[in-house]
XYZ file of C-alpha atoms in Angstrom:
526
model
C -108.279 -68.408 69.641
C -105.441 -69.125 67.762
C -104.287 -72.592 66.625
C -101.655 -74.673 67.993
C -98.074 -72.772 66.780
C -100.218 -69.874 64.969
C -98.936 -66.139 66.364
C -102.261 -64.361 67.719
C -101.604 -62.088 65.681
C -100.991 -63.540 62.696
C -102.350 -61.201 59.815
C -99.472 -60.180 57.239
C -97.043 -62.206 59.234
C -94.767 -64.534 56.353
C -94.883 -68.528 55.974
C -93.777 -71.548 54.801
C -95.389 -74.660 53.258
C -94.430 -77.367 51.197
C -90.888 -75.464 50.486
C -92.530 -72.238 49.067
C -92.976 -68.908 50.960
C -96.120 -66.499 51.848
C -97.690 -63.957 53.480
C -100.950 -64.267 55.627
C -103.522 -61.864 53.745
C -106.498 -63.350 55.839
C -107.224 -65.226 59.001
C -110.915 -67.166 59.622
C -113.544 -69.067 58.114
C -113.953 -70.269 54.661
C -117.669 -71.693 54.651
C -119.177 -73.790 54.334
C -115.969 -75.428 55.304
C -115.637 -75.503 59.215
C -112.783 -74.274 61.259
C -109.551 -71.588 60.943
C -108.466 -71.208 57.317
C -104.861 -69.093 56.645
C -105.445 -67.124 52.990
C -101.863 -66.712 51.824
C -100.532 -64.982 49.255
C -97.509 -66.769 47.713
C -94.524 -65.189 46.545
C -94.422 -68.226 44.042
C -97.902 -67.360 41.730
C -97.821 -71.340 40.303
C -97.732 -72.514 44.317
C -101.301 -70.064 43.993
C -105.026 -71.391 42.950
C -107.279 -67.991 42.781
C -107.130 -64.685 43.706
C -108.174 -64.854 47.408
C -111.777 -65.164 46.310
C -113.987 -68.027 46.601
C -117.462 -68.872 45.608
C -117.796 -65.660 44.610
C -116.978 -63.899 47.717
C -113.267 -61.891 48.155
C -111.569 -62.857 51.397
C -108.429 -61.064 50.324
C -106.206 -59.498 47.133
C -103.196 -60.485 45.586
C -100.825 -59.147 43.145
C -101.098 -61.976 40.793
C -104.890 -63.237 39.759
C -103.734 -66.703 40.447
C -100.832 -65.924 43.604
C -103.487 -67.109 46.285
C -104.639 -69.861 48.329
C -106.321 -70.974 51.403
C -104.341 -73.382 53.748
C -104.851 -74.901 57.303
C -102.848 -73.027 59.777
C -101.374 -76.635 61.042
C -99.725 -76.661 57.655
C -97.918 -73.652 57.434
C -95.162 -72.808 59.355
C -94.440 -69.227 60.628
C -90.931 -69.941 61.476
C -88.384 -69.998 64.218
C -86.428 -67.427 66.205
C -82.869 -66.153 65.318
C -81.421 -67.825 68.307
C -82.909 -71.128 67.546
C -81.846 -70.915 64.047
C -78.278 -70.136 65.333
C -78.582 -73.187 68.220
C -79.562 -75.815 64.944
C -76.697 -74.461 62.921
C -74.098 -74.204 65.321
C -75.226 -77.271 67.413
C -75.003 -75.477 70.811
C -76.828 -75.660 73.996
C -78.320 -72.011 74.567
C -78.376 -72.532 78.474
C -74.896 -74.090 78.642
C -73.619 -71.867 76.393
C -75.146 -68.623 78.154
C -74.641 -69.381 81.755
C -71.016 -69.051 81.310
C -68.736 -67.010 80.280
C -67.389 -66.487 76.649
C -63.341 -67.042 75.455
C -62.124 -65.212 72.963
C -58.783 -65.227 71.015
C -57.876 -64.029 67.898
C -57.366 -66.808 65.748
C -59.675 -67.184 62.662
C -61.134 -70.595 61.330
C -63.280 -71.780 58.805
C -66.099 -74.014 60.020
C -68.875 -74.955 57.736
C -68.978 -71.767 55.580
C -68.597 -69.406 58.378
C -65.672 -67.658 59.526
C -64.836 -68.174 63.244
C -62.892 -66.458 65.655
C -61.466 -67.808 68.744
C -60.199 -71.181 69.453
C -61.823 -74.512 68.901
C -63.102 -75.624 72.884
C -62.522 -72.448 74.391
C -66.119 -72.259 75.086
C -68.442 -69.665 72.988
C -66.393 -68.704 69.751
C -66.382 -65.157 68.315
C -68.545 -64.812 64.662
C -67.974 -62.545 62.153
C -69.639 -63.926 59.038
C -72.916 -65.867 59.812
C -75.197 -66.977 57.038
C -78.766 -67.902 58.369
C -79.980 -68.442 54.483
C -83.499 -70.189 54.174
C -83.502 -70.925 57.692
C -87.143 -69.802 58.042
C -85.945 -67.354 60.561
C -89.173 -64.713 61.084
C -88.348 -63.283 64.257
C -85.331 -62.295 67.070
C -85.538 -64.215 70.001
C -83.806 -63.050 73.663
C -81.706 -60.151 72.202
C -79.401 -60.083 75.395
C -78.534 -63.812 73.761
C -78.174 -62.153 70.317
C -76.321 -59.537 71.615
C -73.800 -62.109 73.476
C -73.323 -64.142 70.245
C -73.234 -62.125 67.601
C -71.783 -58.954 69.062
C -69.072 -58.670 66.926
C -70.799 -60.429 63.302
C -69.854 -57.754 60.315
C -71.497 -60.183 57.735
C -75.134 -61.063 58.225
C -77.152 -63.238 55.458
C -81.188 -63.548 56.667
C -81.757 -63.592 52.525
C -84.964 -66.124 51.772
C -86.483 -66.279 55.170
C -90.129 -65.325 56.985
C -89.380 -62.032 58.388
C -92.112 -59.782 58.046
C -91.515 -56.440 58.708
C -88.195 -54.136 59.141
C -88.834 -54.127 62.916
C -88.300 -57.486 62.903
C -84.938 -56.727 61.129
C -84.633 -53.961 63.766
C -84.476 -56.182 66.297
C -82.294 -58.420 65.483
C -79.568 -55.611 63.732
C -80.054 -53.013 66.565
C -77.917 -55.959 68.967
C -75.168 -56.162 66.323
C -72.633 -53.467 66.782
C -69.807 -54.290 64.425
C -72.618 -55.148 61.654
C -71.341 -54.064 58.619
C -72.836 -56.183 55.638
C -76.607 -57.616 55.383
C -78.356 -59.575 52.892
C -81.898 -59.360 52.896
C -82.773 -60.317 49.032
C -86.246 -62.502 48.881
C -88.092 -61.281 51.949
C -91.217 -59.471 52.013
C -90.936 -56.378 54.550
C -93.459 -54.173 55.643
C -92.421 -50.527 55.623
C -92.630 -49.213 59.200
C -94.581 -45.269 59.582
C -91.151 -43.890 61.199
C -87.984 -45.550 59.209
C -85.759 -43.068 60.461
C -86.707 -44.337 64.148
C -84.754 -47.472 63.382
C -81.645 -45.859 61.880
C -80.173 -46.787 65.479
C -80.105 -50.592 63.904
C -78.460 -50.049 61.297
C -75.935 -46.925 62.049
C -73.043 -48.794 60.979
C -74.718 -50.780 57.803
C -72.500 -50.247 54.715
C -73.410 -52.656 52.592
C -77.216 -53.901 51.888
C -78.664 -56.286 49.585
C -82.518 -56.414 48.718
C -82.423 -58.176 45.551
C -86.089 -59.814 44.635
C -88.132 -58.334 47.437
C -90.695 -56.699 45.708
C -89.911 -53.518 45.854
C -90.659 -49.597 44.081
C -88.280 -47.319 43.807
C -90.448 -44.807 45.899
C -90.198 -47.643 49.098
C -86.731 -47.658 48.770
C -86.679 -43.600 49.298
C -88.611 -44.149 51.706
C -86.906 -46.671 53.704
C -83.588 -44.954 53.344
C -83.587 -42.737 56.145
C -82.736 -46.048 58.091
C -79.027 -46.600 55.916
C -77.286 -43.440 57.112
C -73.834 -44.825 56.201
C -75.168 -46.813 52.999
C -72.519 -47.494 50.904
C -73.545 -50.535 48.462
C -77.029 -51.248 47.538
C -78.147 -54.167 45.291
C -81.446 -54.226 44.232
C -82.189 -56.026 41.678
C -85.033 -58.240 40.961
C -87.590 -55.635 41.925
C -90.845 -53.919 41.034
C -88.748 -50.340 40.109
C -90.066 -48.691 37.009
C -89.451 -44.625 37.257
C -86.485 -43.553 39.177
C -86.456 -40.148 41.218
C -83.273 -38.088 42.652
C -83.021 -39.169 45.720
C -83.379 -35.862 48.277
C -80.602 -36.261 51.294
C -80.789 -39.815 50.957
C -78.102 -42.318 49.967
C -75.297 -39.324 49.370
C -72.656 -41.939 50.242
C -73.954 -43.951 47.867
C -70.826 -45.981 45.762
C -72.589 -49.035 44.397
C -75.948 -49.452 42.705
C -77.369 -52.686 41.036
C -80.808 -52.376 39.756
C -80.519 -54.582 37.218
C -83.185 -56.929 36.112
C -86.161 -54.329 36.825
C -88.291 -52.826 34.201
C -86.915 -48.477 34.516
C -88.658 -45.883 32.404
C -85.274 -45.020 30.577
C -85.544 -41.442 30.873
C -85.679 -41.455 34.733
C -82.196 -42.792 34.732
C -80.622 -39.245 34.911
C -82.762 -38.875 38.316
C -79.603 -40.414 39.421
C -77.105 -38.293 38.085
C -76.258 -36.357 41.010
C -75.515 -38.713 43.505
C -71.820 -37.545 44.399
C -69.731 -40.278 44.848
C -71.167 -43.124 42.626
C -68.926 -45.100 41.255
C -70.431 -48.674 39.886
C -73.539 -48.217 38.493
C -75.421 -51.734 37.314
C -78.212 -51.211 34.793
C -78.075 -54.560 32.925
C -81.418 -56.469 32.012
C -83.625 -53.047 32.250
C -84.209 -52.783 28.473
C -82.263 -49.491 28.215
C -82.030 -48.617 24.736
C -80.979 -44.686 24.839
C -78.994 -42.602 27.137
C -78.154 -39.019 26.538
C -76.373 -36.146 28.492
C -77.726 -33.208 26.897
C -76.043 -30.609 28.574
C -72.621 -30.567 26.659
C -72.181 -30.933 23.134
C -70.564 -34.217 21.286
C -66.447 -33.777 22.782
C -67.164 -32.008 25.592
C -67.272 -33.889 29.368
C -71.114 -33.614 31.326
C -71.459 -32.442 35.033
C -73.820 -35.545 35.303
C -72.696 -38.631 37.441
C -68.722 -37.013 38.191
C -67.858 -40.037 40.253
C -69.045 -42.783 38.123
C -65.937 -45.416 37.470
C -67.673 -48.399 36.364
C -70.630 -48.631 34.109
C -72.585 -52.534 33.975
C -75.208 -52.163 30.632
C -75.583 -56.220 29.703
C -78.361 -57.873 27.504
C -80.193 -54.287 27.393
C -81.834 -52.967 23.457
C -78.889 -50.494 22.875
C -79.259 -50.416 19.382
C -77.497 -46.723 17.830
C -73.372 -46.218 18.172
C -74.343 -42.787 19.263
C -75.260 -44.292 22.531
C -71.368 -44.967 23.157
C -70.440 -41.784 22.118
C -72.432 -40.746 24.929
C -70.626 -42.373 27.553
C -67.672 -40.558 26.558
C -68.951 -37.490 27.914
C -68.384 -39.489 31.384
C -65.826 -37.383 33.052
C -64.754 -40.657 35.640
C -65.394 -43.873 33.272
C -62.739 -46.082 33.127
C -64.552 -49.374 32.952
C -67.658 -50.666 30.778
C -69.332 -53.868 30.110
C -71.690 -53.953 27.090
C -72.223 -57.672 26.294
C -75.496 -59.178 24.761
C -76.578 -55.601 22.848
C -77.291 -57.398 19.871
C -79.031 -54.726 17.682
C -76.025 -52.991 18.432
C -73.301 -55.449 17.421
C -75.106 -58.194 15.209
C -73.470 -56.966 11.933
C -69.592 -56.989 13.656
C -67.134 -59.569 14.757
C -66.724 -59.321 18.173
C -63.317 -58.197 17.536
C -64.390 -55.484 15.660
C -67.227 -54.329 18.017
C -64.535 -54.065 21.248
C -62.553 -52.074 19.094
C -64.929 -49.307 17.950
C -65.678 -48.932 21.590
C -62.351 -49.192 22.531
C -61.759 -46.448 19.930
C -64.453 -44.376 21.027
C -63.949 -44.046 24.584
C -61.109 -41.716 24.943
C -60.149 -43.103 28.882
C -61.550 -46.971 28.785
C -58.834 -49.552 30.274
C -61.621 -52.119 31.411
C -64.041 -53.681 28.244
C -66.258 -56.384 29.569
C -64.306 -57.280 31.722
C -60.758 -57.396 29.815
C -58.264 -55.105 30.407
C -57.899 -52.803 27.258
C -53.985 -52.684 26.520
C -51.893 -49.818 25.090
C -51.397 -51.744 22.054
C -55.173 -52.935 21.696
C -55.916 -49.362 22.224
C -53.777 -48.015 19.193
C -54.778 -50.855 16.794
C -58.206 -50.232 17.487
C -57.786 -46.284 17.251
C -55.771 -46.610 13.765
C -58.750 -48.909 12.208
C -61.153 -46.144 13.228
C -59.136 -43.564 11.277
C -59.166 -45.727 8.176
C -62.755 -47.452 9.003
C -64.374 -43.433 8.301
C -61.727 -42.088 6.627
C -63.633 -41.978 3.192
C -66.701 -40.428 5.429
C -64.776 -37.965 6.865
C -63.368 -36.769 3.385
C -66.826 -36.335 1.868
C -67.608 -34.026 5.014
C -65.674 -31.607 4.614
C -62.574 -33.215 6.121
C -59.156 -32.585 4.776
C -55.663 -33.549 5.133
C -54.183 -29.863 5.383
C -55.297 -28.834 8.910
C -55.916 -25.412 7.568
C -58.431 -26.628 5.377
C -59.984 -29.453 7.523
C -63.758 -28.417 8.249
C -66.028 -31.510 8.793
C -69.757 -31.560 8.542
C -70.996 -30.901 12.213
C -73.372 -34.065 11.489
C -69.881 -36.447 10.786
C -68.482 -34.231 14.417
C -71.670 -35.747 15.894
C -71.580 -38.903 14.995
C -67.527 -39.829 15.655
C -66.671 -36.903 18.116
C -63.673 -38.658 18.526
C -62.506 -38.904 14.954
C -60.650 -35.613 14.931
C -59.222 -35.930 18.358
C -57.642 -39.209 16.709
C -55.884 -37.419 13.822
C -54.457 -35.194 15.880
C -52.954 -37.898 17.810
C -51.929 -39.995 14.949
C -52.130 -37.963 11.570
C -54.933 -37.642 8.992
C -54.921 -41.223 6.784
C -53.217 -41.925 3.809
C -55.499 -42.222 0.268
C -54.174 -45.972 0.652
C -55.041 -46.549 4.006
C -58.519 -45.780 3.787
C -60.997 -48.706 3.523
C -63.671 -48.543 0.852
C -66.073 -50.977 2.137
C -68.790 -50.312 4.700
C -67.481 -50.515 8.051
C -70.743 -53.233 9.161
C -69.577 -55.557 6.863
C -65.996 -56.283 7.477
C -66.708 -60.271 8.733
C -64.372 -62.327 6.829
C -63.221 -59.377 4.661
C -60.475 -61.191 2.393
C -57.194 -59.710 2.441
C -54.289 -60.399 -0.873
C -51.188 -61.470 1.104
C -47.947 -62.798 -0.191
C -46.330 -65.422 1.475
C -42.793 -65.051 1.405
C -39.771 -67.497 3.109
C -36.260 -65.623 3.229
C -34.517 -68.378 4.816
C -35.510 -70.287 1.555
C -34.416 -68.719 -1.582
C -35.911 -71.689 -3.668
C -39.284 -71.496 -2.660
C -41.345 -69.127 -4.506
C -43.577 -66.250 -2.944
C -47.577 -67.731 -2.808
C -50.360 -65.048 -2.750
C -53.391 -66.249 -0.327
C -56.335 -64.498 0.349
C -57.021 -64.461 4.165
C -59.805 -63.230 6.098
C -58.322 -60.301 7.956
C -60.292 -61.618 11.171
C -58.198 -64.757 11.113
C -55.652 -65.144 14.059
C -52.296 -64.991 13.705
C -52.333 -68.798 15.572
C -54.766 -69.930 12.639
C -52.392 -68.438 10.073
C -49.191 -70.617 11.680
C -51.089 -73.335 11.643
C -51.865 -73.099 7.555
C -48.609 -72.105 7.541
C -47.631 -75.408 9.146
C -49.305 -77.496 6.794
C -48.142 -75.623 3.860
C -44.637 -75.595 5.122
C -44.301 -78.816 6.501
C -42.790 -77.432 9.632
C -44.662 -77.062 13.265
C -46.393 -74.027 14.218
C -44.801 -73.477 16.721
C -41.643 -73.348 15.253
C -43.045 -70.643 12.872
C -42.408 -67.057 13.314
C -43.817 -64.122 11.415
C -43.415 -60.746 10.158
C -44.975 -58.089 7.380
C -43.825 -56.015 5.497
C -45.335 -53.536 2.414
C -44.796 -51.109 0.027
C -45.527 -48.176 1.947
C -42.840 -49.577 4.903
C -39.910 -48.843 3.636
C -38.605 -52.285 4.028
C -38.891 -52.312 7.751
C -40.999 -55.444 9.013
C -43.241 -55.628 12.250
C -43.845 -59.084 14.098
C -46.766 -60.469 14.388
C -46.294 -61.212 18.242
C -49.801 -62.233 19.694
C -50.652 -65.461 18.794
C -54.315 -64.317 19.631
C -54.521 -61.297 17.641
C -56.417 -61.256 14.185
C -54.662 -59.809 11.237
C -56.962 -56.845 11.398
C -55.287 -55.742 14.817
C -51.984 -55.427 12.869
C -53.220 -53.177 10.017
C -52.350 -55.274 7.428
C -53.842 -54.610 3.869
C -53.901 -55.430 0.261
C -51.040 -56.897 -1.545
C -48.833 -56.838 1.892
C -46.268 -59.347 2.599
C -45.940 -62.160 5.541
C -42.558 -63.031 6.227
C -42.387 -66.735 7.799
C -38.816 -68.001 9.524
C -38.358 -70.905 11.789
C -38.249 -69.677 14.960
């Protein structure tokens, strides 16, 4: 018989104690202790002691040699009801509430996190966010209540509670017509034989979020059937190593976050067909290569056509060739790339947004900064005179006719010739001798020159070409004896025929501006 507040049936069923969170792996006697011992396995591994075994016999398994331990069952709790968890949060009398009838109107309100509709006193108010969030909440309760209350919720958060099985989900969801959105992340749920059986419960589910629930990538096929009209899925935080195409499952697909789980690289591609993907998250998954084989450098793949946004943070990218990849990506218009160290270590910042920038023909968002039609043609002309020399020595020429590069130099900067076209083959002056992964701090010969002051004679300063054009006003300043901000400055060289171009971005380094050796800067008083 059952304890006091135990479930009879009670195996596999999720708990609390002491603030962490189980699941029941065995139910009985421990000897040669006497009475009802729970063995749970803890989703926490420190919370554990052993690995369900003791005194040398195995009462049950866990994951983790040290995520088990035995508890009394007058300990644990195994949670409360959706309704109840709804009556504590909302302070409402269930039997008042449903023995009469429900006003609505259509005015929204914000009441502790959760949007209302309907007004204040008017009896049973209409919710369409509700966020039940560690509320312990492990099963239902009366669905014709559920159904009442929460008929027209879009937004349902259950994320971090005791539910223990996806027909416990079922049950609540299958009441909850207008249900659009539902967070789920940090449950445990027990696959059901028949998933497509409860596709009734979620039929209008667009968006789903299983972030941290232990989860392969083969449960996730399998539980899809239920998510005909998925949309958004977030799963990160899970056990998914090797990906597989998913067969007439999640075609609606649009979002995918798996970052933060540990994929075999190569399986990546298994998702290259989904047909309308458009945000694709793969940061924290120790991606180091990706590689569309089935074009040549230049040319555009027929692998992931939708795909708009691509998320690749803190991953091992280590090779530049890896970003000439994604410019085979026929839809990319947005990339974030931070925290690929091997990749970038040698660069300034500035310089590593602009090779990028330079070699991905349709970018306009880079980690999360709008690319602008000026930061795109700065950045394109330093590529032309960053491999200028190593184009030259490949064959490359300056007469078109004659202009034959190495198909190795083609491979490695497909977009090097597509540049010249645009912009013209570089001058023997403009091209940069030193190696382009070690231009931090390269010193540039400027002259400083005052035309409002015909006393004061030109004074040649060496300046790092990453130095901003703020940090130059302000040695400016101190030079000049005049305020920074009543500086303003142009350059001029040899090869401009006298005309001068401001330097108009008080944010931009020198470098962004092309200027070079023995160039001039041209300071007024604003």
């Amino acid at each position: 018989m059952p304890a006091a507040g135990m479930p009879a049936e009670a195996l596999g069923r999720r708990v609390s104690c002491e603030g962490e969170r189980g699941t029941v792996r065995y139910v009985g006697a421990v000897p040669p202790t006497a009475g009802l011992w729970l063995g749970v396995e803890w989703d926490n591994t420190e919370r554990g002691k052993h690995d369900g075994s003791h005194e040398g016999v195995q009462y049950f398994t866990c994951r983790h040699p040290s995520g088990g331990s035995f508890v009394r069952p007058q300990k644990a709790s195994f949670g409360v009801d959706l309704v109840s968890a709804m009556q504590d949060l909302y302070q409402f009398n269930a039997q008042e509430v449903f023995a009469q009838p429900t006003t609505i109107s259509s005015r929204t309100v914000e009441v502790s996190g959760f949007a209302r509709s309907g007004a204040l006193g008017s009896g049973l108010e209409v919710l369409e966010v509700v966020s039940l969030r560690q509320r312990e909440v492990s099963s239902p309760g009366p669905r014709d209540q559920i159904q009442t209350f929460m008929h027209d919720v879009r937004s349902l958060d259950l994320s971090g509670n005791l539910l223990s099985s996806w027909q416990d989900v079922a049950d609540i969801t299958e009441n909850m017509e207008q249900l659009r959105e539902l967070l789920l992340s940090f449950n445990r749920l027990s696959l059901t034989s028949d998933p497509k059986s409860l596709s009734h419960a979620f039929s209008n589910l667009t968006v789903l979020s299983l972030a941290g629930c232990q989860l392969t990538w083969t449960q996730l096929l399998q539980c899809a059937p239920m998510w005909p009209q998925l949309e958004e899925l977030y799963v990160s935080e899970n056990d998914i190593t090797e990906l597989s195409r998913p067969l007439d499952v999640l075609q609606d697909l649009k979002v995918l976050d798996l970052s933060s789980n540990p994929l075999v690289q190569d399986s990546v591609l298994s998702l290259a067909h989904l047909p309308r993907l458009e945000n694709l998250n793969l940061s924290r998954t120790a991606l180091s290569d990706l590689r569309f084989h089935d074009v040549p450098p230049g040319g555009k793949t027929r692998m992931f056509t939708a795909l708009k946004v691509l998320i690749l943070n803190h991953n091992n990218i280590a090779q530049w060739s890896v970003v000439n990849e994604l410019d085979k990506l026929q839809s990319l218009v947005e990339l974030s790339c931070r925290h690929n160290n091997q990749l970038t270590d040698d660069l300034t910042p500035q310089t590593a947004n602009q090779l990028i920038t330079a070699k991905l023909a349709q970018l306009a968002i880079l980690n999360k900064s709008r690319v602008l039609q000026e930061d795109r043609r700065g950045a394109e002309l330093d590529y032309i005179k960053m491999f200028g020399e190593e184009w030259l020595k490949s064959g490359g020429h300056r007469d078109p006719a004659q202009n034959q590069p190495s198909a190795q130099f083609t491979s490695m900067h497909p977009r090097y010739l597509p540049l010249i076209q645009k912009y013209g083959a570089p001058e023997e002056g403009e091209l940069k001798k030193q190696a382009p992964f070690a231009l931090k701090n390269q010193l540039i010969s400027v002259t400083i020159v005052c035309p409002e002051e015909e006393g004061r004679t030109p004074t040649v300063k060496k300046l790092p070409d990453s130095m901003t054009v703020q940090k130059v006003k302000g040695l400016l300043s101190r030079m000049l004896k005049v305020p920074g901000a009543a500086i303003t400055l142009t350059y001029t060289g040899p090869k401009m025929n006298g005309s001068e171009v401001d330097l108009d971005n008080d944010l931009k380094p020198l470098q962004f501006y092309s200027i070079e050796d023995g160039d001039s800067l041209l300071v007024r008083r604003a």
